XYZ file of C-alpha atoms in Angstrom:
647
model
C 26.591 16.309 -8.635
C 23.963 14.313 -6.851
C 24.036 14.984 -2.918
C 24.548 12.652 -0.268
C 21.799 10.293 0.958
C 21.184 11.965 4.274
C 17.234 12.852 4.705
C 17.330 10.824 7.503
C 18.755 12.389 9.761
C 15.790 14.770 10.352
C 14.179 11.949 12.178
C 17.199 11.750 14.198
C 17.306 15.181 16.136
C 14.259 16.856 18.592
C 11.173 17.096 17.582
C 11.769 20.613 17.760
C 14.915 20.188 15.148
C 12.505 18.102 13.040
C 9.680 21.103 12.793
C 12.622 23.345 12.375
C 13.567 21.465 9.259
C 10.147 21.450 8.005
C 9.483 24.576 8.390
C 12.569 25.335 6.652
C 11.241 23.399 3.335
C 8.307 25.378 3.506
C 10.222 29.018 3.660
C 12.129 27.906 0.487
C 8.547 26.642 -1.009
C 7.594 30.031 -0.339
C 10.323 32.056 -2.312
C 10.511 29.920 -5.310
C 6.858 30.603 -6.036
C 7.819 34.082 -5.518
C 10.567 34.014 -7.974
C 8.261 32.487 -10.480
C 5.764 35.387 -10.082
C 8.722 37.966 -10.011
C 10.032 36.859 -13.455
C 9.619 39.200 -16.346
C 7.032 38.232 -18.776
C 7.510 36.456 -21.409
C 9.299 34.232 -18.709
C 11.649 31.086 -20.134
C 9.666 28.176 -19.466
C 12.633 25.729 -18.330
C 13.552 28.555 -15.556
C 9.840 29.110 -14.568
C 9.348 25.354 -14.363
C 12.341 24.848 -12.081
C 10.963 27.267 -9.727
C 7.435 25.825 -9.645
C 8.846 22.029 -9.709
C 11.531 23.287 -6.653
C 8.639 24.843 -4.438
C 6.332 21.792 -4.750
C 9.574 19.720 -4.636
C 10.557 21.556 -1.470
C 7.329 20.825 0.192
C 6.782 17.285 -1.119
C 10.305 16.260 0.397
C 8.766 17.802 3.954
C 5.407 16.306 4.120
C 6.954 12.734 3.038
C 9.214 12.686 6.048
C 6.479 14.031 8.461
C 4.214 11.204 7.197
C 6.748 9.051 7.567
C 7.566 10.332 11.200
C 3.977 10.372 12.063
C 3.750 6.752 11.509
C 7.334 5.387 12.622
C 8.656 7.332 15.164
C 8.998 5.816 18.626
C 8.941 8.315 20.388
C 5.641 10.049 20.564
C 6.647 13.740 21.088
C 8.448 13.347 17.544
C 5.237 11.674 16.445
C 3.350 14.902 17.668
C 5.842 17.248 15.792
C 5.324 14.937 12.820
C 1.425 15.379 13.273
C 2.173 19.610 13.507
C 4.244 19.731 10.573
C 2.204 18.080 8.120
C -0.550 20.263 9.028
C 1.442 22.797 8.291
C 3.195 22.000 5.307
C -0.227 20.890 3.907
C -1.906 23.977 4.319
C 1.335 26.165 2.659
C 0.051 23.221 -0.273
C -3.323 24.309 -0.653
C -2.253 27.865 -0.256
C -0.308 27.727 -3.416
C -2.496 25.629 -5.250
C -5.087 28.000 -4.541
C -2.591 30.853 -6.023
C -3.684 32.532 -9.554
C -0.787 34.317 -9.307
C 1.329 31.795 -9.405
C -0.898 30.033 -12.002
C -1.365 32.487 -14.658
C 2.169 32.821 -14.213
C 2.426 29.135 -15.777
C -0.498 29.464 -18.150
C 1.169 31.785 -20.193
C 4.428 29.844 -20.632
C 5.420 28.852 -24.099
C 6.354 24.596 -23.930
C 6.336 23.987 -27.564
C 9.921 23.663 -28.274
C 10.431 21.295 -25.114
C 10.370 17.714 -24.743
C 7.343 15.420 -23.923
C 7.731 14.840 -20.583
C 8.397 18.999 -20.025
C 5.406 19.476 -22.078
C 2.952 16.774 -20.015
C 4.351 18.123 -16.514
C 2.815 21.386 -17.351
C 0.060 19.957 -18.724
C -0.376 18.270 -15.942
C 0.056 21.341 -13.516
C -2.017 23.534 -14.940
C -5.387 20.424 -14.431
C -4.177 20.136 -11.086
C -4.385 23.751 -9.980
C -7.834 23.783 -11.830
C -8.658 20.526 -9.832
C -7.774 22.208 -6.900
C -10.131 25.232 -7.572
C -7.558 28.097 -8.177
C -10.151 29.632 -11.124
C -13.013 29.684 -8.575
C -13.879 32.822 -6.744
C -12.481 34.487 -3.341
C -15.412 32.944 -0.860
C -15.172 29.274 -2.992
C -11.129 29.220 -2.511
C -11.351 30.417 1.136
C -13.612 27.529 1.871
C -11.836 25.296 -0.003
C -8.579 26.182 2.237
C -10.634 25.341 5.425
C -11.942 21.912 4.009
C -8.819 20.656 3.184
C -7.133 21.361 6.297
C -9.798 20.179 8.332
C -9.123 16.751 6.024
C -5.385 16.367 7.101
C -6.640 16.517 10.175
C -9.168 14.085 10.173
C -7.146 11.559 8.186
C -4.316 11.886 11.159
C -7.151 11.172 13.552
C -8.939 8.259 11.717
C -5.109 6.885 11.302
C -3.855 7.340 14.955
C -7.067 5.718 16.283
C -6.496 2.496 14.026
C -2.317 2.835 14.960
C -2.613 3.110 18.727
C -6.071 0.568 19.197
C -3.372 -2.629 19.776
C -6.335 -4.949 21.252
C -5.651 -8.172 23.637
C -7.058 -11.033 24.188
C -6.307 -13.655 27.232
C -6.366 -17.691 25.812
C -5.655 -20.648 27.517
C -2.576 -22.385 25.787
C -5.149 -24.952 24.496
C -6.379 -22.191 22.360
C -3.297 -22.318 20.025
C -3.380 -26.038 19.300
C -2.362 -25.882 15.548
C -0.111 -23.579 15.371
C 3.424 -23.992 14.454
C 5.781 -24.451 17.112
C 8.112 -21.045 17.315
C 4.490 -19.062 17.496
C 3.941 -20.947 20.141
C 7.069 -20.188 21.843
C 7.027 -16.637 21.467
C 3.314 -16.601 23.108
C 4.218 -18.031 26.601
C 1.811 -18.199 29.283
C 1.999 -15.286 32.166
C 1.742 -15.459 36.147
C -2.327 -16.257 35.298
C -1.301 -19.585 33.411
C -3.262 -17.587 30.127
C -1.488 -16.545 26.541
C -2.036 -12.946 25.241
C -2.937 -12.819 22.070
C -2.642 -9.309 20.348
C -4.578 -7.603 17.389
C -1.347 -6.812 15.502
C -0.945 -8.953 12.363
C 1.974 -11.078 12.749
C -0.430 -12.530 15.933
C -3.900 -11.938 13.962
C -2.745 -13.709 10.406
C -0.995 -17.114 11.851
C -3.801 -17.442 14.727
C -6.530 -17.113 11.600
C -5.256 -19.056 9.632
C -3.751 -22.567 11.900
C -5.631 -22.189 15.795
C -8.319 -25.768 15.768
C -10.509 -23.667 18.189
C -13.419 -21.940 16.309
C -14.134 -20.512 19.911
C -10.880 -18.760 19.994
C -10.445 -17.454 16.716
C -14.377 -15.963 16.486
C -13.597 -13.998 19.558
C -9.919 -12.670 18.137
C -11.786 -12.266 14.749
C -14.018 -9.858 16.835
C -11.480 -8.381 18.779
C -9.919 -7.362 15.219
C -12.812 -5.999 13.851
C -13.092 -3.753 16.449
C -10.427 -1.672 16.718
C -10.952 2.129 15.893
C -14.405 1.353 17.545
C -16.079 3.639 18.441
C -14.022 6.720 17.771
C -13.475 6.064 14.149
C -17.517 5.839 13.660
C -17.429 10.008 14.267
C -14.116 10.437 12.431
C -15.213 9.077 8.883
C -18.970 10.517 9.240
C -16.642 13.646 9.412
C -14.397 12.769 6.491
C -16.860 11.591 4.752
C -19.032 15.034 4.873
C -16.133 17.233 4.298
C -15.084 15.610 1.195
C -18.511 15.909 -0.250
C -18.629 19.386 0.167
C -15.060 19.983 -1.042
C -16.200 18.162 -3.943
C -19.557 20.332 -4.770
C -17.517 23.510 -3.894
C -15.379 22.591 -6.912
C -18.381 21.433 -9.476
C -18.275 17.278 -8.907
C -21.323 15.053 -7.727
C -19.507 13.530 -5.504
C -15.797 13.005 -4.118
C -15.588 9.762 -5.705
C -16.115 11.635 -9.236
C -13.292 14.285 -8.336
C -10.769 11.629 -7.065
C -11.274 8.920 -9.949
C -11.390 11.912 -12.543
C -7.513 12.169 -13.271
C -6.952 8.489 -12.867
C -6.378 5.937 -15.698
C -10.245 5.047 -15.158
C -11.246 8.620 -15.976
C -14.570 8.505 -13.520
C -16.034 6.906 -10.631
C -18.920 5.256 -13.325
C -16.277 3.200 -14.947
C -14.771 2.324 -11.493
C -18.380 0.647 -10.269
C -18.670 -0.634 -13.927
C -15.142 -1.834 -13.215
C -15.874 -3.697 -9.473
C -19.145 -5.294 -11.092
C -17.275 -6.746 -14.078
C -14.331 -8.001 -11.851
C -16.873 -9.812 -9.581
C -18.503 -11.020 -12.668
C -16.112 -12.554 -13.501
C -14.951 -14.079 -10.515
C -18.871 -15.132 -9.154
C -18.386 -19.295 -10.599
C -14.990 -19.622 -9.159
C -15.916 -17.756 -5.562
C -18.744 -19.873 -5.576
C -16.955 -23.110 -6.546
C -14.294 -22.022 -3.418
C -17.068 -21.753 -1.269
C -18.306 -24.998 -1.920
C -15.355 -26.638 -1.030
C -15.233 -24.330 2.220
C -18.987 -25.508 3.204
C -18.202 -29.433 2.566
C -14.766 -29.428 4.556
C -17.093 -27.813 7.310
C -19.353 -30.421 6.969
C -17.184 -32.856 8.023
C -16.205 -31.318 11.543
C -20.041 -30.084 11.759
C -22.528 -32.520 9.858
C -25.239 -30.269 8.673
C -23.499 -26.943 8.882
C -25.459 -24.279 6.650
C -22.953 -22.098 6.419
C -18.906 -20.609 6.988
C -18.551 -18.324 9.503
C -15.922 -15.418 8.797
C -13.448 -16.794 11.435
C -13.726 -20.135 9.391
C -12.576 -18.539 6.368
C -8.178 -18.684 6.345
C -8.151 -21.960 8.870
C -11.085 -23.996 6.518
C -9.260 -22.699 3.179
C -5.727 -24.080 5.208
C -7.392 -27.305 5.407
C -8.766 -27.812 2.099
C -5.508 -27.033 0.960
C -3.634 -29.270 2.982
C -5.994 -32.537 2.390
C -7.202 -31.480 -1.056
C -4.132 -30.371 -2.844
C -1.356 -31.691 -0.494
C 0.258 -28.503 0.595
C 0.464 -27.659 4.121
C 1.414 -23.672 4.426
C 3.265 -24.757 8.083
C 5.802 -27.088 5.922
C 7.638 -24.239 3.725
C 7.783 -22.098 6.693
C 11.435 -23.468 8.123
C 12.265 -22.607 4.887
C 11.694 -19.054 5.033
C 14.048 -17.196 7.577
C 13.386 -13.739 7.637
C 17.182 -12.532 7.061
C 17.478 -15.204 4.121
C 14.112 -14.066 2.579
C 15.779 -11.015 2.817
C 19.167 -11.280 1.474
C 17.025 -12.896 -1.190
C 14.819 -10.295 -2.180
C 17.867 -7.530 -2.707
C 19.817 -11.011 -4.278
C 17.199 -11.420 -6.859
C 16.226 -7.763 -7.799
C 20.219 -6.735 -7.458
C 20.377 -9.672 -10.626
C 17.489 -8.589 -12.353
C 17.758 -4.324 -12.507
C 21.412 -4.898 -12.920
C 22.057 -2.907 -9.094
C 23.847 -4.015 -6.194
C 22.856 -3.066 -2.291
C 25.641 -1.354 0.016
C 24.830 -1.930 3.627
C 25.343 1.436 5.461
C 26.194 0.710 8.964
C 26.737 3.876 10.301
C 23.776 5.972 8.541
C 21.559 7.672 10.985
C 17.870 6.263 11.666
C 15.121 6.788 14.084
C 15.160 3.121 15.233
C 18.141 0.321 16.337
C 16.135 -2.248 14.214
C 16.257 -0.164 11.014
C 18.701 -0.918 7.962
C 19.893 1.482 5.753
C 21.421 0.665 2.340
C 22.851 2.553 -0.732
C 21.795 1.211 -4.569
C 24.926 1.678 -6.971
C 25.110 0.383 -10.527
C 29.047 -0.227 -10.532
C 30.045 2.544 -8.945
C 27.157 5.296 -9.744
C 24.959 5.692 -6.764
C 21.265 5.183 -7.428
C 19.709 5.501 -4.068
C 19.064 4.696 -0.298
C 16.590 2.676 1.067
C 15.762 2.095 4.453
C 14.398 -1.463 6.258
C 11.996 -1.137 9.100
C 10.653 -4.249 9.520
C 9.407 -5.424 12.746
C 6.523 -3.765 14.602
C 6.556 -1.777 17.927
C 4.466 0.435 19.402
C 3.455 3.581 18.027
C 4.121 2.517 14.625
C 2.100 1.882 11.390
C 0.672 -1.439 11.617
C 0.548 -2.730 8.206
C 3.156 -2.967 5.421
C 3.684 -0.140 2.507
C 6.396 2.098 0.922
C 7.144 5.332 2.638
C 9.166 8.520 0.756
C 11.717 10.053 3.069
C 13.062 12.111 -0.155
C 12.355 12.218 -3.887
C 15.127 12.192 -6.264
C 16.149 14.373 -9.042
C 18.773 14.465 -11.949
C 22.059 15.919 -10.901
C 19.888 17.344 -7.851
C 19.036 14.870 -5.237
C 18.866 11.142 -4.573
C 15.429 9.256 -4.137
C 15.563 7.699 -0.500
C 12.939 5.254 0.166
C 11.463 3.184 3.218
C 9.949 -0.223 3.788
C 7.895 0.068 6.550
C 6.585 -3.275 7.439
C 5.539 -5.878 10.797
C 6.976 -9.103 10.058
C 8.084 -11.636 12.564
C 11.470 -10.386 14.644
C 14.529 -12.924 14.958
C 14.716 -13.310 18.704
C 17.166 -14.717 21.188
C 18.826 -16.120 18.043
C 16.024 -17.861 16.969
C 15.151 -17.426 13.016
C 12.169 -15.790 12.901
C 9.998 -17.776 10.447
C 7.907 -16.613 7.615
C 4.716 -17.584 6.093
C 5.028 -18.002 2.371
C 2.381 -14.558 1.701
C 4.847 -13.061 4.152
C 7.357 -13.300 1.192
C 4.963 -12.161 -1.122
C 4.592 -9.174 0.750
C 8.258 -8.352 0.880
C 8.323 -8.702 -2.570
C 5.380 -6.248 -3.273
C 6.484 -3.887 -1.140
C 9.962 -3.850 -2.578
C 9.016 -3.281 -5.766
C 7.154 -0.147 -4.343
C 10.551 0.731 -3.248
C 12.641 -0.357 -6.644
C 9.982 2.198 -8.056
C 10.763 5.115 -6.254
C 14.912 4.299 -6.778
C 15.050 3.724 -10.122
C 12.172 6.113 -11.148
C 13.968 8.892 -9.490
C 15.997 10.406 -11.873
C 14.312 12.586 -14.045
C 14.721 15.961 -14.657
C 11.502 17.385 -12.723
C 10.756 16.201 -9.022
C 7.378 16.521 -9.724
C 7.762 13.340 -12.093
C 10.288 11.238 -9.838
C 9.500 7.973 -8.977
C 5.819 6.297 -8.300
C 4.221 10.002 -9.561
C 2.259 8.013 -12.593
C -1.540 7.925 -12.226
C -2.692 6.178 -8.744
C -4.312 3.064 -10.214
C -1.173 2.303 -11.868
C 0.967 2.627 -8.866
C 0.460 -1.136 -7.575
C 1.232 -2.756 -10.898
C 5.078 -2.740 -11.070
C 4.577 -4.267 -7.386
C 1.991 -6.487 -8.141
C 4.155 -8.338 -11.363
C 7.105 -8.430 -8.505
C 5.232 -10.805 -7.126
C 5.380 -13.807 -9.497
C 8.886 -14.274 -8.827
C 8.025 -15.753 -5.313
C 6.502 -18.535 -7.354
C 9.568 -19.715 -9.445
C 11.070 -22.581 -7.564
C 14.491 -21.754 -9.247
C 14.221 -18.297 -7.498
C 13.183 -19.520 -4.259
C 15.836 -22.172 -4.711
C 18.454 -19.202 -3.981
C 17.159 -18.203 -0.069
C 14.609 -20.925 0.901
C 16.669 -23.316 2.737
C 16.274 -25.137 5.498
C 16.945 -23.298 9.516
C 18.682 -26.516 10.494
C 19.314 -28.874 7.560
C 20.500 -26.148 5.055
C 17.878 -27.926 1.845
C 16.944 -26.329 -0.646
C 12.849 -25.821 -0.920
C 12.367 -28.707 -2.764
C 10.868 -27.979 -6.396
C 7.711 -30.274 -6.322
C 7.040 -28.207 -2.982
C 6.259 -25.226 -4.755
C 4.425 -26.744 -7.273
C 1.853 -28.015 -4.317
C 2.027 -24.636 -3.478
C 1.089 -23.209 -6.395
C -1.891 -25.304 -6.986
C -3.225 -24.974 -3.586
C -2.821 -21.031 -4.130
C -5.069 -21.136 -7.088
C -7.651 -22.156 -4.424
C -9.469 -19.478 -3.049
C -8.529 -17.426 -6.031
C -12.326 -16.275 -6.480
C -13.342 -16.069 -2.721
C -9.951 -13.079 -2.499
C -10.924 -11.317 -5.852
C -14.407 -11.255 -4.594
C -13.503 -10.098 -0.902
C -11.091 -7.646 -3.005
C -14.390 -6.154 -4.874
C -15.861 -5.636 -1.427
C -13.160 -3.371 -0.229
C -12.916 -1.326 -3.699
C -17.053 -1.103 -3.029
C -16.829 -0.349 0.286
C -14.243 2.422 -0.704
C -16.223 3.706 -3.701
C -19.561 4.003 -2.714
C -18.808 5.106 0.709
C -18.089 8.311 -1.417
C -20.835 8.087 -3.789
C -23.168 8.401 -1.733
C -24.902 11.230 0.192
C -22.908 11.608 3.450
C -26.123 13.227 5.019
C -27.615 10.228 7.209
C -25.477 8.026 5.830
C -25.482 4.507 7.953
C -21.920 3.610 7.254
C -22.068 0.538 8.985
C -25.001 -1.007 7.386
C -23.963 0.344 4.036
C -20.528 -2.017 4.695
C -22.795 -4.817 5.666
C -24.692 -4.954 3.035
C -21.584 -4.145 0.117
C -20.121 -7.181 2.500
C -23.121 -9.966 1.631
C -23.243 -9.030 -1.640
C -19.289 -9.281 -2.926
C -19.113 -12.174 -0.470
C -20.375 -15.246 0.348
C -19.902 -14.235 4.384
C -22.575 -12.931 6.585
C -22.093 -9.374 8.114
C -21.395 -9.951 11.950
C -23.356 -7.239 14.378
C -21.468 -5.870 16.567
C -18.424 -5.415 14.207
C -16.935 -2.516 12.557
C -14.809 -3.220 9.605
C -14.538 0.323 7.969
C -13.497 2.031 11.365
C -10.063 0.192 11.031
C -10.299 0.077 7.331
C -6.946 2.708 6.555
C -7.024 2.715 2.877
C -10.037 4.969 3.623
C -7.886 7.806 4.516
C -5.168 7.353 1.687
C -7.173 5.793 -0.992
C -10.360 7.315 -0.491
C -12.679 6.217 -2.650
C -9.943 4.066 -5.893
C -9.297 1.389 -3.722
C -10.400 -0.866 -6.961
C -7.038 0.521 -8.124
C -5.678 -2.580 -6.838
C -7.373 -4.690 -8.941
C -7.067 -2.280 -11.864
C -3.369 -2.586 -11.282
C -2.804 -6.309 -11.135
C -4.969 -6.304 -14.812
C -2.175 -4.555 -16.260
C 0.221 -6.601 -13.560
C -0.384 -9.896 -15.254
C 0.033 -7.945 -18.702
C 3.057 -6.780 -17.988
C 4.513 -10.232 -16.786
C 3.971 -11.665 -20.211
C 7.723 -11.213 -21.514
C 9.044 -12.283 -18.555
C 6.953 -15.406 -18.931
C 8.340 -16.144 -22.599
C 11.665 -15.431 -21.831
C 12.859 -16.507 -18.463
C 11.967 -14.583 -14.762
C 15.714 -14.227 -14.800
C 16.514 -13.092 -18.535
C 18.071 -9.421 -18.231
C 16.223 -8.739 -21.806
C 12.642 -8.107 -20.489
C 14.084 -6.597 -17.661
C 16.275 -3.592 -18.858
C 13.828 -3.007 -21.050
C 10.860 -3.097 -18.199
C 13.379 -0.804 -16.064
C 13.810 1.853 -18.972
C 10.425 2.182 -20.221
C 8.167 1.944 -16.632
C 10.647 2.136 -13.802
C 12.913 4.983 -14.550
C 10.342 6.890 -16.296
C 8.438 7.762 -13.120
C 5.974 9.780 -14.265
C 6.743 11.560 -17.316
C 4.574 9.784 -19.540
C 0.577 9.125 -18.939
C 0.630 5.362 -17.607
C -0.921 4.167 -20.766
C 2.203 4.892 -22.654
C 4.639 3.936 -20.137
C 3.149 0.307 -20.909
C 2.558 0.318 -24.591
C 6.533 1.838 -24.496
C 6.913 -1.940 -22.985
C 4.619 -4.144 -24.361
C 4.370 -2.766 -27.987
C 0.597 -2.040 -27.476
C -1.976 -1.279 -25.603
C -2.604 -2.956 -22.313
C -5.311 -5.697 -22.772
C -7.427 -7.595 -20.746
C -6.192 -11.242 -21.361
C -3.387 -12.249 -19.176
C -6.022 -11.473 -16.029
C -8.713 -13.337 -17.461
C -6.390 -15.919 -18.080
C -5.306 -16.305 -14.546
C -8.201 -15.609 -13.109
C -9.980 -18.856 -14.860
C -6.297 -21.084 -14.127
């Protein structure tokens, strides 16, 4: 029988309990692949592959709650012990990656008489301990070892530096005419009369987007792009170099040719050919958008030649107030945090057939956190965790964390939300922007992912383990449902009247979203450049910052600022590397995927059992491309994107 949702506990104890623990995973990493070299040849293949799958299970499991730690912990030593651990635990990863014994030990197995996703996983395996550079010799794999811990490092560094740089700014409370009224209450002035303003987002986004004072919001916009600066400059000349030599050690050009290699998009070639036809595509409609942006300028400054970057959000709020009737401020007393969330577990509870179980007394590393169990009837699917509001020390954006990867009859998947949206205080609602929701709903389809994907027979394949640049998809088509006014009809009500978002409200806001469409795909096409060539490129000499200035006037209409550092706080640099165009890659097969749901209903539980059996619970036991022509009926296509992308 499945055990107990519990993992969380280990981020309830010492820090010294916590390394304790992980160190623990990494002992029992360590005698499973010792069992699978102490077999008897010709070994059985499904008892050799549960020895492999339970020592990279084993440490999996251990670096996911370290990273998790790392970046949600509040208290600091724990954060520390986090840091230590996944050092560790990474290293005992390379180590047996780097093993021959351990993979000759798999090369010889016989898989013909097992089933297709048995068959793939060791397919699979075996690339990734060639990837890894276990066929190269002694001196190559000793290097090798060295690079890639030197890389965990420097990715905790670069991280930490972006975490822990909370910047401040001092305004006068003129400075936040425009903004809606509960912002302004929660930014009183201090003893000095002035406002502080911080660098965190649920400050940064509403101040962009609604403060009248160009004055103010250039020198936040600055403030923002500086964080990580200058520490960060060092860090990712460092990560940067290493990574290119890890990548010649093991026979590529250049990292971005090893990372893209075993993605959907095969090589980092087709990823620039991708970003150039994407912004293509989207060049007449950015430059349309940007049209519209320079004449409502000209109106406040007769004769302006151009938008400034701290125009951008508060000039595109305007043209979509006066333009296409929809002011963002008038949905927002519709959108209570706790309603938006009883309505995102409301609406995917109704959809995937699954119900959430509030666990009151489960143990968690923070009072604000929410733990709930996932049943269907009375079978129990899952825990996920809420952590929601942000604090200091913790991650500053919004994503979905592992805390423990689930496996038939073995263990259940346990999942966090990790994000920094407004906190209810003094029992006041706290009030969400409408891309707030849009968020939630992203990220929770991360986390329905990870649930419902986490029952197959090999850990290796549980959950969101399908190629990277399919990972944002399921996530990405979550997303449409925040546009269905008969959805939103179900937790957007009024904080003091009770009404429902009215239906012609949405509509406005759909229109007015389709503005701006080509300026974000464009901006989008910057950050998968900036991540790309960043690592197609010699690192030797390398000018980072006015290799990002120019990647930034080319994909977009905005001038590069001196003085500013965007890549220093840019984070998908340490995860992502060099795919962030999976993003974009994703939401092509996103808006693919949605087209059942379209025909039949968002609601319909057709499309949507069948969506859950052939891409969510499959995890990764099938290459991506099948996992969608399993739904679909065919190949994934290019249409649906083109399709909304010319709306």
């Amino acid at each position: 029988m499945p055990m107990s949702p519990d993992a969380s506990r280990a981020l309830c104890g010492t820090p010294d309990e916590f390394e304790r623990g992980c160190r623990r995973d990494m002992d029992r990493a360590r005698a499973e692949a010792d069992r699978l070299k102490a077999m008897s040849p010709p070994r059985a293949a499904p008892a050799a592959l549960a020895a492999f799958d339970a020592a990279f299970g084993a440490l999996s499991d251990a670096a996911s709650r370290a990273s998790l730690a790392r970046n949600v912990h509040p208290d600091p030593r724990m954060r520390d012990a986090a840091e230590r651990s996944e050092q560790e635990i990474d290293a005992l990863s390379t180590e047996l990656s780097l093993d021959r014994g351990l993979y000759d030990a798999l090369a010889a197995l016989d898989v013909s008489a097992e089933d297709g996703a048995t068959r793939y996983y060791l397919q699979k395996s075996l690339r990734d301990f060639r990837r890894a550079g276990v066929d190269r010799d002694e001196a190559t794999r000793t290097r090798v070892r060295a690079l890639r811990e030197e890389l965990v490092r420097i990715g905790q560094e670069f991280g930490r530096n972006i975490k822990d740089d909370v910047r401040r700014i001092e305004l006068e409370p003129t400075d936040l005419d425009g903004l809606p009224e509960d912002w302004r209450r929660a930014h009183a002035p201090g003893p000095s009369g002035k406002v502080v303003v911080t660098t965190d987002n649920t400050d940064y986004v509403p101040f962009m987007t609604y403060a009248r004072s160009e004055r103010a919001r250039e020198a936040l916009w600055r403030l923002y792009r500086l964080r990580g600066h200058p520490k960060n400059l060092d860090v990712l000349a460092r990560m940067l170099s290493r990574r290119a030599e890890l990548a010649r050690l093991l026979g590529y050009e250049s990292w971005a040719a090893y990372v893209t290699e075993d993605k959907m998009i095969g090589s980092d070639r087709a990823a620039a050919e991708f970003v150039e036809k994407i912004a293509r595509a989207a060049e007449p409609r950015m430059r349309r958008d940007f049209g519209q942006l320079l004449a409502r300028k000209r109106e406040d400054v007769p004769g302006a030649e151009r938008v400034e970057p701290w125009d951008s959000a508060w000039l595109q709020e305007r043209v979509k107030a006066e333009q296409y009737g929809f002011d963002s401020q008038s949905v927002r007393p519709y959108l209570d945090y706790a309603r938006v969330k009883e309505g995102v577990l409301d609406v995917t509870g109704r959809l995937f057939g699954i119900e959430y179980r509030r666990v009151p007394d489960a143990q968690v590393w923070h009072a604000e956190v929410e733990a709930y169990d996932v049943v269907e009837g009375e079978k129990p699917l899952g825990r996920v965790y809420l952590d929601m509001h942000p604090r200091d020390g913790k991650y500053k954006h919004y994503a979905q964390f592992t805390l423990a990867s689930g496996q038939a009859g073995r263990q259940l998947p346990e999942g966090v939300l990790v994000c920094n949206f407004p906190r209810p205080q003094g029992g006041a609602p706290a009030l969400m922007e409408h891309g707030d929701v849009k968020t939630f709903f992203h990220e929770f389809g991360h986390l329905l992912h990870h649930v419902l994907g986490g029952h197959t027979r090999w850990a290796g394949q549980s959950g969101v383990a399908t190629e990277w640049d399919f990972v944002e998809a399921p996530s990405q088509m979550l997303e449409e449902w925040v546009w269905d006014p008969g959805v939103l009809a179900g937790f957007a009500r009024h904080v003091e009247t009770g009404a429902t978002l009215p239906a012609e409200a949405v509509r406005r806001m759909k229109a007015a979203d389709e503005y701006g469409k080509g300026l974000m795909v464009r901006q989008q096409m910057f950050y998968a450049a900036t991540s790309l060539e960043l690592h197609r490129r010699d690192p030797e000499g390398l000018d980072t910052t006015a290799l990002v200035a120019e990647l930034q006037e080319r994909y977009t209409p905005f001038r590069h600022v001196d003085g500013t550092y965007f890549h220093e706080s840019f984070g998908h640099l340490d995860g992502y590397s060099a795919i962030y165009y999976t993003y974009m890659w994703s939401l092509v097969i996103a808006k693919d995927l949605f087209g059942p749901f379209r025909e039949k209903g968002l609601m319909d539980p057709g499309p949507a059992r069948r969506y859950r059996r052939a891409i969510l619970e499959a995890g990764g036991s099938k290459p991506a491309a099948e996992l969608v022509k399993d739904f679909l009926g065919r190949p994934h296509a290019f249409d649906a994107y083109e399709q909304w992308l010319n709306a």
